[in-house]
Amino acid sequence: ADRPPFAAGQPQAAVDLLRRAIRHHPNRWRLYYDLGFVYALNLHQRKKAARAFLAGSKVHPSNPVMKVLAADYFGQANQTQLAAALWSQMYRDAPNAALRANALDHLQAIRASADMQALERLLAAYHHHFGRWPRSWSALIALGALRGVPVDPQGRPYRLLPGGMVRLTSKKCWS
């Protein structure tokens, strides 16, 4: 579904063709794989891409990367609960420590992102009420809005930046 001269430049026709092929050959995971990437790369429909990858992950035999792609694209489509459920399942079912560590990294990234969004909403409420941004977490702790300095999934404190932004203390970049 790429543009000419590499392909016909008709991604919707590619989707239609792949869907027809899937109806006739539902046990071929590569068709779901191709469909997912047409949705993701050509149509920029990450949620549909994730659904295609997830459907392909249920085909037996399938490539284990299908579930990883589904979780990743659900995350990109802001479907974090679905992404977290898939990463949790991959963590639980991982056949080795490296795959378990990868799934855990993704779960921690999802949690850290959610934490930072919640903290930034709390900071915005403080700013709205007091007309200024807090300079430290202690201002929110003193109000009873926080029990203590908030920490990331690895136990390191989040950084409070000017303007109500929250960042990780660690330079570790989660996926």
mmCIF file of N, CA and C in Angstrom, residues 56-166:
data_model
loop_
_atom_site.group_PDB
_atom_site.id
_atom_site.type_symbol
_atom_site.label_atom_id
_atom_site.label_comp_id
_atom_site.label_asym_id
_atom_site.label_seq_id
_atom_site.Cartn_x
_atom_site.Cartn_y
_atom_site.Cartn_z
ATOM 1 N N GLY A 56 -4.226 -11.760 14.872
ATOM 2 C CA GLY A 56 -3.192 -12.637 14.349
ATOM 3 C C GLY A 56 -2.451 -13.392 15.425
ATOM 4 N N SER A 57 -2.360 -12.808 16.619
ATOM 5 C CA SER A 57 -1.669 -13.495 17.720
ATOM 6 C C SER A 57 -2.451 -14.712 18.213
ATOM 7 N N LYS A 58 -3.738 -14.764 17.895
ATOM 8 C CA LYS A 58 -4.591 -15.865 18.348
ATOM 9 C C LYS A 58 -4.617 -17.024 17.357
ATOM 10 N N VAL A 59 -4.003 -16.822 16.193
ATOM 11 C CA VAL A 59 -3.923 -17.877 15.182
ATOM 12 C C VAL A 59 -2.833 -18.856 15.607
ATOM 13 N N HIS A 60 -3.111 -20.151 15.457
ATOM 14 C CA HIS A 60 -2.102 -21.161 15.815
ATOM 15 C C HIS A 60 -1.696 -21.934 14.589
ATOM 16 N N PRO A 61 -0.417 -22.019 14.276
ATOM 17 C CA PRO A 61 0.671 -21.351 14.997
ATOM 18 C C PRO A 61 0.768 -19.875 14.591
ATOM 19 N N SER A 62 1.294 -19.085 15.493
ATOM 20 C CA SER A 62 1.478 -17.662 15.234
ATOM 21 C C SER A 62 2.883 -17.275 15.646
ATOM 22 N N ASN A 63 3.288 -16.106 15.250
ATOM 23 C CA ASN A 63 4.574 -15.574 15.649
ATOM 24 C C ASN A 63 4.374 -14.801 16.954
ATOM 25 N N PRO A 64 5.216 -15.044 17.970
ATOM 26 C CA PRO A 64 5.058 -14.336 19.251
ATOM 27 C C PRO A 64 5.126 -12.811 19.134
ATOM 28 N N VAL A 65 5.738 -12.310 18.080
ATOM 29 C CA VAL A 65 5.837 -10.862 17.917
ATOM 30 C C VAL A 65 4.458 -10.225 17.711
ATOM 31 N N MET A 66 3.469 -11.008 17.289
ATOM 32 C CA MET A 66 2.134 -10.451 17.039
ATOM 33 C C MET A 66 1.537 -9.842 18.307
ATOM 34 N N LYS A 67 1.696 -10.510 19.441
ATOM 35 C CA LYS A 67 1.142 -9.976 20.690
ATOM 36 C C LYS A 67 1.922 -8.741 21.133
ATOM 37 N N VAL A 68 3.225 -8.742 20.908
ATOM 38 C CA VAL A 68 4.056 -7.573 21.227
ATOM 39 C C VAL A 68 3.603 -6.371 20.392
ATOM 40 N N LEU A 69 3.393 -6.600 19.103
ATOM 41 C CA LEU A 69 2.921 -5.517 18.228
ATOM 42 C C LEU A 69 1.544 -5.020 18.658
ATOM 43 N N ALA A 70 0.668 -5.949 19.027
ATOM 44 C CA ALA A 70 -0.672 -5.545 19.482
ATOM 45 C C ALA A 70 -0.565 -4.655 20.716
ATOM 46 N N ALA A 71 0.230 -5.076 21.690
ATOM 47 C CA ALA A 71 0.379 -4.292 22.918
ATOM 48 C C ALA A 71 0.986 -2.927 22.621
ATOM 49 N N ASP A 72 2.002 -2.905 21.774
ATOM 50 C CA ASP A 72 2.660 -1.647 21.438
ATOM 51 C C ASP A 72 1.702 -0.685 20.736
ATOM 52 N N TYR A 73 0.955 -1.187 19.771
ATOM 53 C CA TYR A 73 0.033 -0.303 19.036
ATOM 54 C C TYR A 73 -1.182 0.083 19.873
ATOM 55 N N PHE A 74 -1.640 -0.784 20.778
ATOM 56 C CA PHE A 74 -2.704 -0.355 21.692
ATOM 57 C C PHE A 74 -2.186 0.797 22.553
ATOM 58 N N GLY A 75 -0.942 0.699 22.995
ATOM 59 C CA GLY A 75 -0.347 1.796 23.767
ATOM 60 C C GLY A 75 -0.274 3.079 22.967
ATOM 61 N N GLN A 76 0.141 2.987 21.708
ATOM 62 C CA GLN A 76 0.223 4.176 20.852
ATOM 63 C C GLN A 76 -1.152 4.780 20.580
ATOM 64 N N ALA A 77 -2.194 3.948 20.633
ATOM 65 C CA ALA A 77 -3.564 4.421 20.395
ATOM 66 C C ALA A 77 -4.233 4.866 21.697
ATOM 67 N N ASN A 78 -3.453 5.047 22.753
ATOM 68 C CA ASN A 78 -3.952 5.457 24.066
ATOM 69 C C ASN A 78 -4.960 4.472 24.650
ATOM 70 N N GLN A 79 -4.825 3.230 24.293
ATOM 71 C CA GLN A 79 -5.632 2.156 24.869
ATOM 72 C C GLN A 79 -4.759 1.458 25.919
ATOM 73 N N THR A 80 -4.395 2.227 26.958
ATOM 74 C CA THR A 80 -3.387 1.745 27.901
ATOM 75 C C THR A 80 -3.856 0.550 28.721
ATOM 76 N N GLN A 81 -5.144 0.442 28.991
ATOM 77 C CA GLN A 81 -5.623 -0.723 29.745
ATOM 78 C C GLN A 81 -5.444 -2.005 28.944
ATOM 79 N N LEU A 82 -5.759 -1.942 27.657
ATOM 80 C CA LEU A 82 -5.552 -3.113 26.804
ATOM 81 C C LEU A 82 -4.068 -3.429 26.671
ATOM 82 N N ALA A 83 -3.260 -2.392 26.486
ATOM 83 C CA ALA A 83 -1.815 -2.601 26.385
ATOM 84 C C ALA A 83 -1.274 -3.228 27.657
ATOM 85 N N ALA A 84 -1.691 -2.699 28.804
ATOM 86 C CA ALA A 84 -1.216 -3.235 30.083
ATOM 87 C C ALA A 84 -1.669 -4.683 30.283
ATOM 88 N N ALA A 85 -2.887 -4.995 29.875
ATOM 89 C CA ALA A 85 -3.373 -6.376 30.011
ATOM 90 C C ALA A 85 -2.529 -7.331 29.171
ATOM 91 N N LEU A 86 -2.192 -6.920 27.952
ATOM 92 C CA LEU A 86 -1.357 -7.772 27.100
ATOM 93 C C LEU A 86 0.059 -7.902 27.648
ATOM 94 N N TRP A 87 0.652 -6.780 28.092
ATOM 95 C CA TRP A 87 1.995 -6.859 28.666
ATOM 96 C C TRP A 87 1.985 -7.706 29.934
ATOM 97 N N SER A 88 0.935 -7.621 30.737
ATOM 98 C CA SER A 88 0.831 -8.456 31.945
ATOM 99 C C SER A 88 0.778 -9.938 31.580
ATOM 100 N N GLN A 89 -0.009 -10.245 30.561
ATOM 101 C CA GLN A 89 -0.101 -11.630 30.105
ATOM 102 C C GLN A 89 1.256 -12.113 29.581
ATOM 103 N N MET A 90 1.944 -11.269 28.829
ATOM 104 C CA MET A 90 3.263 -11.651 28.313
ATOM 105 C C MET A 90 4.262 -11.820 29.459
ATOM 106 N N TYR A 91 4.157 -10.974 30.488
ATOM 107 C CA TYR A 91 5.029 -11.107 31.663
ATOM 108 C C TYR A 91 4.779 -12.448 32.343
ATOM 109 N N ARG A 92 3.520 -12.741 32.554
ATOM 110 C CA ARG A 92 3.137 -13.980 33.244
ATOM 111 C C ARG A 92 3.551 -15.222 32.455
ATOM 112 N N ASP A 93 3.412 -15.173 31.125
ATOM 113 C CA ASP A 93 3.648 -16.347 30.294
ATOM 114 C C ASP A 93 5.039 -16.399 29.670
ATOM 115 N N ALA A 94 5.900 -15.443 29.980
ATOM 116 C CA ALA A 94 7.223 -15.374 29.339
ATOM 117 C C ALA A 94 8.035 -16.635 29.632
ATOM 118 N N PRO A 95 8.626 -17.211 28.578
ATOM 119 C CA PRO A 95 9.408 -18.430 28.772
ATOM 120 C C PRO A 95 10.820 -18.180 29.305
ATOM 121 N N ASN A 96 11.246 -16.908 29.353
ATOM 122 C CA ASN A 96 12.590 -16.647 29.870
ATOM 123 C C ASN A 96 12.656 -15.264 30.521
ATOM 124 N N ALA A 97 13.760 -15.039 31.243
ATOM 125 C CA ALA A 97 13.923 -13.810 32.019
ATOM 126 C C ALA A 97 13.994 -12.565 31.135
ATOM 127 N N ALA A 98 14.584 -12.663 29.964
ATOM 128 C CA ALA A 98 14.718 -11.494 29.097
ATOM 129 C C ALA A 98 13.344 -10.999 28.626
ATOM 130 N N LEU A 99 12.471 -11.918 28.231
ATOM 131 C CA LEU A 99 11.128 -11.517 27.795
ATOM 132 C C LEU A 99 10.301 -10.989 28.965
ATOM 133 N N ARG A 100 10.494 -11.589 30.136
ATOM 134 C CA ARG A 100 9.800 -11.099 31.336
ATOM 135 C C ARG A 100 10.254 -9.675 31.661
ATOM 136 N N ALA A 101 11.567 -9.430 31.567
ATOM 137 C CA ALA A 101 12.101 -8.088 31.847
ATOM 138 C C ALA A 101 11.570 -7.067 30.841
ATOM 139 N N ASN A 102 11.468 -7.447 29.580
ATOM 140 C CA ASN A 102 10.927 -6.554 28.560
ATOM 141 C C ASN A 102 9.472 -6.199 28.868
ATOM 142 N N ALA A 103 8.678 -7.196 29.211
ATOM 143 C CA ALA A 103 7.270 -6.943 29.542
ATOM 144 C C ALA A 103 7.170 -6.047 30.782
ATOM 145 N N LEU A 104 8.016 -6.309 31.776
ATOM 146 C CA LEU A 104 8.000 -5.488 32.990
ATOM 147 C C LEU A 104 8.369 -4.043 32.677
ATOM 148 N N ASP A 105 9.360 -3.827 31.816
ATOM 149 C CA ASP A 105 9.718 -2.459 31.416
ATOM 150 C C ASP A 105 8.526 -1.732 30.809
ATOM 151 N N HIS A 106 7.788 -2.420 29.953
ATOM 152 C CA HIS A 106 6.617 -1.799 29.327
ATOM 153 C C HIS A 106 5.526 -1.506 30.361
ATOM 154 N N LEU A 107 5.311 -2.425 31.276
ATOM 155 C CA LEU A 107 4.312 -2.188 32.328
ATOM 156 C C LEU A 107 4.710 -1.000 33.199
ATOM 157 N N GLN A 108 5.986 -0.903 33.533
ATOM 158 C CA GLN A 108 6.451 0.222 34.345
ATOM 159 C C GLN A 108 6.334 1.535 33.583
ATOM 160 N N ALA A 109 6.584 1.511 32.283
ATOM 161 C CA ALA A 109 6.441 2.730 31.478
ATOM 162 C C ALA A 109 4.987 3.192 31.453
ATOM 163 N N ILE A 110 4.066 2.252 31.321
ATOM 164 C CA ILE A 110 2.638 2.597 31.327
ATOM 165 C C ILE A 110 2.252 3.210 32.663
ATOM 166 N N ARG A 111 2.729 2.590 33.750
ATOM 167 C CA ARG A 111 2.395 3.113 35.080
ATOM 168 C C ARG A 111 3.011 4.498 35.295
ATOM 169 N N ALA A 112 4.276 4.665 34.902
ATOM 170 C CA ALA A 112 4.936 5.958 35.081
ATOM 171 C C ALA A 112 4.215 7.052 34.300
ATOM 172 N N SER A 113 3.812 6.748 33.096
ATOM 173 C CA SER A 113 3.084 7.729 32.284
ATOM 174 C C SER A 113 1.771 8.124 32.953
ATOM 175 N N ALA A 114 1.043 7.143 33.449
ATOM 176 C CA ALA A 114 -0.227 7.426 34.137
ATOM 177 C C ALA A 114 0.015 8.236 35.412
ATOM 178 N N ASP A 115 1.056 7.881 36.161
ATOM 179 C CA ASP A 115 1.397 8.627 37.380
ATOM 180 C C ASP A 115 1.681 10.085 37.058
ATOM 181 N N MET A 116 2.506 10.311 36.034
ATOM 182 C CA MET A 116 2.896 11.685 35.704
ATOM 183 C C MET A 116 1.699 12.507 35.229
ATOM 184 N N GLN A 117 0.797 11.886 34.481
ATOM 185 C CA GLN A 117 -0.406 12.602 34.049
ATOM 186 C C GLN A 117 -1.271 12.973 35.246
ATOM 187 N N ALA A 118 -1.431 12.042 36.189
ATOM 188 C CA ALA A 118 -2.233 12.318 37.384
ATOM 189 C C ALA A 118 -1.584 13.412 38.231
ATOM 190 N N LEU A 119 -0.271 13.362 38.381
ATOM 191 C CA LEU A 119 0.430 14.382 39.159
ATOM 192 C C LEU A 119 0.316 15.754 38.491
ATOM 193 N N GLU A 120 0.406 15.792 37.173
ATOM 194 C CA GLU A 120 0.275 17.077 36.469
ATOM 195 C C GLU A 120 -1.138 17.646 36.610
ATOM 196 N N ARG A 121 -2.150 16.780 36.662
ATOM 197 C CA ARG A 121 -3.520 17.272 36.919
ATOM 198 C C ARG A 121 -3.621 17.845 38.334
ATOM 199 N N LEU A 122 -2.993 17.187 39.279
ATOM 200 C CA LEU A 122 -2.991 17.674 40.667
ATOM 201 C C LEU A 122 -2.269 19.023 40.753
ATOM 202 N N LEU A 123 -1.165 19.147 40.055
ATOM 203 C CA LEU A 123 -0.423 20.410 40.042
ATOM 204 C C LEU A 123 -1.237 21.525 39.398
ATOM 205 N N ALA A 124 -1.972 21.201 38.334
ATOM 206 C CA ALA A 124 -2.821 22.202 37.678
ATOM 207 C C ALA A 124 -3.931 22.674 38.622
ATOM 208 N N ALA A 125 -4.482 21.749 39.404
ATOM 209 C CA ALA A 125 -5.513 22.127 40.383
ATOM 210 C C ALA A 125 -4.919 23.054 41.449
ATOM 211 N N TYR A 126 -3.716 22.755 41.903
ATOM 212 C CA TYR A 126 -3.019 23.613 42.877
ATOM 213 C C TYR A 126 -2.834 25.020 42.281
ATOM 214 N N HIS A 127 -2.362 25.064 41.037
ATOM 215 C CA HIS A 127 -2.134 26.339 40.361
ATOM 216 C C HIS A 127 -3.439 27.128 40.224
ATOM 217 N N HIS A 128 -4.496 26.436 39.869
ATOM 218 C CA HIS A 128 -5.801 27.089 39.721
ATOM 219 C C HIS A 128 -6.270 27.670 41.056
ATOM 220 N N HIS A 129 -6.058 26.930 42.133
ATOM 221 C CA HIS A 129 -6.540 27.361 43.451
ATOM 222 C C HIS A 129 -5.676 28.486 44.045
ATOM 223 N N PHE A 130 -4.347 28.352 43.914
ATOM 224 C CA PHE A 130 -3.441 29.293 44.587
ATOM 225 C C PHE A 130 -2.844 30.347 43.660
ATOM 226 N N GLY A 131 -3.025 30.188 42.351
ATOM 227 C CA GLY A 131 -2.489 31.162 41.409
ATOM 228 C C GLY A 131 -0.991 31.056 41.180
ATOM 229 N N ARG A 132 -0.392 30.013 41.647
ATOM 230 C CA ARG A 132 1.043 29.786 41.433
ATOM 231 C C ARG A 132 1.310 28.282 41.445
ATOM 232 N N TRP A 133 2.451 27.921 40.886
ATOM 233 C CA TRP A 133 2.838 26.513 40.880
ATOM 234 C C TRP A 133 3.593 26.186 42.160
ATOM 235 N N PRO A 134 3.423 25.000 42.716
ATOM 236 C CA PRO A 134 4.222 24.638 43.895
ATOM 237 C C PRO A 134 5.697 24.491 43.499
ATOM 238 N N ARG A 135 6.564 24.833 44.426
ATOM 239 C CA ARG A 135 8.002 24.734 44.150
ATOM 240 C C ARG A 135 8.555 23.360 44.493
ATOM 241 N N SER A 136 7.812 22.638 45.325
ATOM 242 C CA SER A 136 8.275 21.305 45.725
ATOM 243 C C SER A 136 7.061 20.447 46.072
ATOM 244 N N TRP A 137 7.319 19.162 46.202
ATOM 245 C CA TRP A 137 6.248 18.233 46.574
ATOM 246 C C TRP A 137 5.749 18.534 47.987
ATOM 247 N N SER A 138 6.584 19.135 48.816
ATOM 248 C CA SER A 138 6.196 19.390 50.204
ATOM 249 C C SER A 138 4.954 20.279 50.303
ATOM 250 N N ALA A 139 4.743 21.171 49.338
ATOM 251 C CA ALA A 139 3.536 22.011 49.354
ATOM 252 C C ALA A 139 2.284 21.151 49.235
ATOM 253 N N LEU A 140 2.326 20.141 48.402
ATOM 254 C CA LEU A 140 1.177 19.244 48.239
ATOM 255 C C LEU A 140 1.047 18.281 49.410
ATOM 256 N N ILE A 141 2.167 17.890 49.978
ATOM 257 C CA ILE A 141 2.145 17.010 51.154
ATOM 258 C C ILE A 141 1.529 17.754 52.330
ATOM 259 N N ALA A 142 1.915 19.030 52.515
ATOM 260 C CA ALA A 142 1.387 19.839 53.621
ATOM 261 C C ALA A 142 -0.126 20.026 53.512
ATOM 262 N N LEU A 143 -0.636 20.084 52.281
ATOM 263 C CA LEU A 143 -2.080 20.225 52.069
ATOM 264 C C LEU A 143 -2.832 18.908 52.249
ATOM 265 N N GLY A 144 -2.099 17.821 52.305
ATOM 266 C CA GLY A 144 -2.736 16.511 52.386
ATOM 267 C C GLY A 144 -3.095 15.935 51.024
ATOM 268 N N ALA A 145 -2.662 16.597 49.943
ATOM 269 C CA ALA A 145 -2.952 16.107 48.597
ATOM 270 C C ALA A 145 -2.073 14.907 48.234
ATOM 271 N N LEU A 146 -0.917 14.805 48.875
ATOM 272 C CA LEU A 146 -0.020 13.664 48.703
ATOM 273 C C LEU A 146 0.397 13.165 50.078
ATOM 274 N N ARG A 147 0.618 11.872 50.195
ATOM 275 C CA ARG A 147 1.087 11.310 51.479
ATOM 276 C C ARG A 147 2.588 11.448 51.645
ATOM 277 N N GLY A 148 3.278 11.537 50.527
ATOM 278 C CA GLY A 148 4.733 11.656 50.540
ATOM 279 C C GLY A 148 5.200 12.020 49.147
ATOM 280 N N VAL A 149 6.502 12.080 48.991
ATOM 281 C CA VAL A 149 7.073 12.393 47.685
ATOM 282 C C VAL A 149 6.719 11.244 46.731
ATOM 283 N N PRO A 150 6.080 11.537 45.605
ATOM 284 C CA PRO A 150 5.698 10.466 44.679
ATOM 285 C C PRO A 150 6.927 9.838 44.018
ATOM 286 N N VAL A 151 6.865 8.524 43.870
ATOM 287 C CA VAL A 151 7.989 7.790 43.287
ATOM 288 C C VAL A 151 7.535 7.009 42.058
ATOM 289 N N ASP A 152 8.487 6.788 41.159
ATOM 290 C CA ASP A 152 8.209 6.030 39.944
ATOM 291 C C ASP A 152 8.158 4.527 40.264
ATOM 292 N N PRO A 153 7.849 3.693 39.290
ATOM 293 C CA PRO A 153 7.730 2.253 39.555
ATOM 294 C C PRO A 153 9.014 1.596 40.071
ATOM 295 N N GLN A 154 10.154 2.265 39.914
ATOM 296 C CA GLN A 154 11.401 1.713 40.430
ATOM 297 C C GLN A 154 11.800 2.348 41.764
ATOM 298 N N GLY A 155 10.891 3.163 42.316
ATOM 299 C CA GLY A 155 11.122 3.733 43.644
ATOM 300 C C GLY A 155 11.886 5.039 43.670
ATOM 301 N N ARG A 156 12.143 5.648 42.532
ATOM 302 C CA ARG A 156 12.850 6.928 42.485
ATOM 303 C C ARG A 156 11.830 8.062 42.443
ATOM 304 N N PRO A 157 12.117 9.163 43.126
ATOM 305 C CA PRO A 157 11.151 10.274 43.146
ATOM 306 C C PRO A 157 10.979 10.908 41.767
ATOM 307 N N TYR A 158 9.740 11.287 41.481
ATOM 308 C CA TYR A 158 9.483 12.052 40.263
ATOM 309 C C TYR A 158 10.042 13.453 40.458
ATOM 310 N N ARG A 159 10.495 14.069 39.359
ATOM 311 C CA ARG A 159 10.995 15.442 39.406
ATOM 312 C C ARG A 159 9.852 16.399 39.130
ATOM 313 N N LEU A 160 9.749 17.418 39.955
ATOM 314 C CA LEU A 160 8.769 18.492 39.774
ATOM 315 C C LEU A 160 9.491 19.637 39.082
ATOM 316 N N LEU A 161 9.034 19.976 37.886
ATOM 317 C CA LEU A 161 9.663 21.037 37.101
ATOM 318 C C LEU A 161 8.782 22.286 37.122
ATOM 319 N N PRO A 162 9.369 23.431 36.823
ATOM 320 C CA PRO A 162 8.566 24.667 36.755
ATOM 321 C C PRO A 162 7.425 24.520 35.744
ATOM 322 N N GLY A 163 6.335 25.185 36.034
ATOM 323 C CA GLY A 163 5.192 25.150 35.128
ATOM 324 C C GLY A 163 4.326 23.922 35.299
ATOM 325 N N GLY A 164 4.516 23.194 36.393
ATOM 326 C CA GLY A 164 3.659 22.052 36.678
ATOM 327 C C GLY A 164 3.951 20.796 35.878
ATOM 328 N N MET A 165 5.167 20.679 35.395
ATOM 329 C CA MET A 165 5.539 19.468 34.648
ATOM 330 C C MET A 165 6.208 18.473 35.578
ATOM 331 N N VAL A 166 5.986 17.196 35.285
ATOM 332 C CA VAL A 166 6.566 16.111 36.074
ATOM 333 C C VAL A 166 7.380 15.237 35.135
#
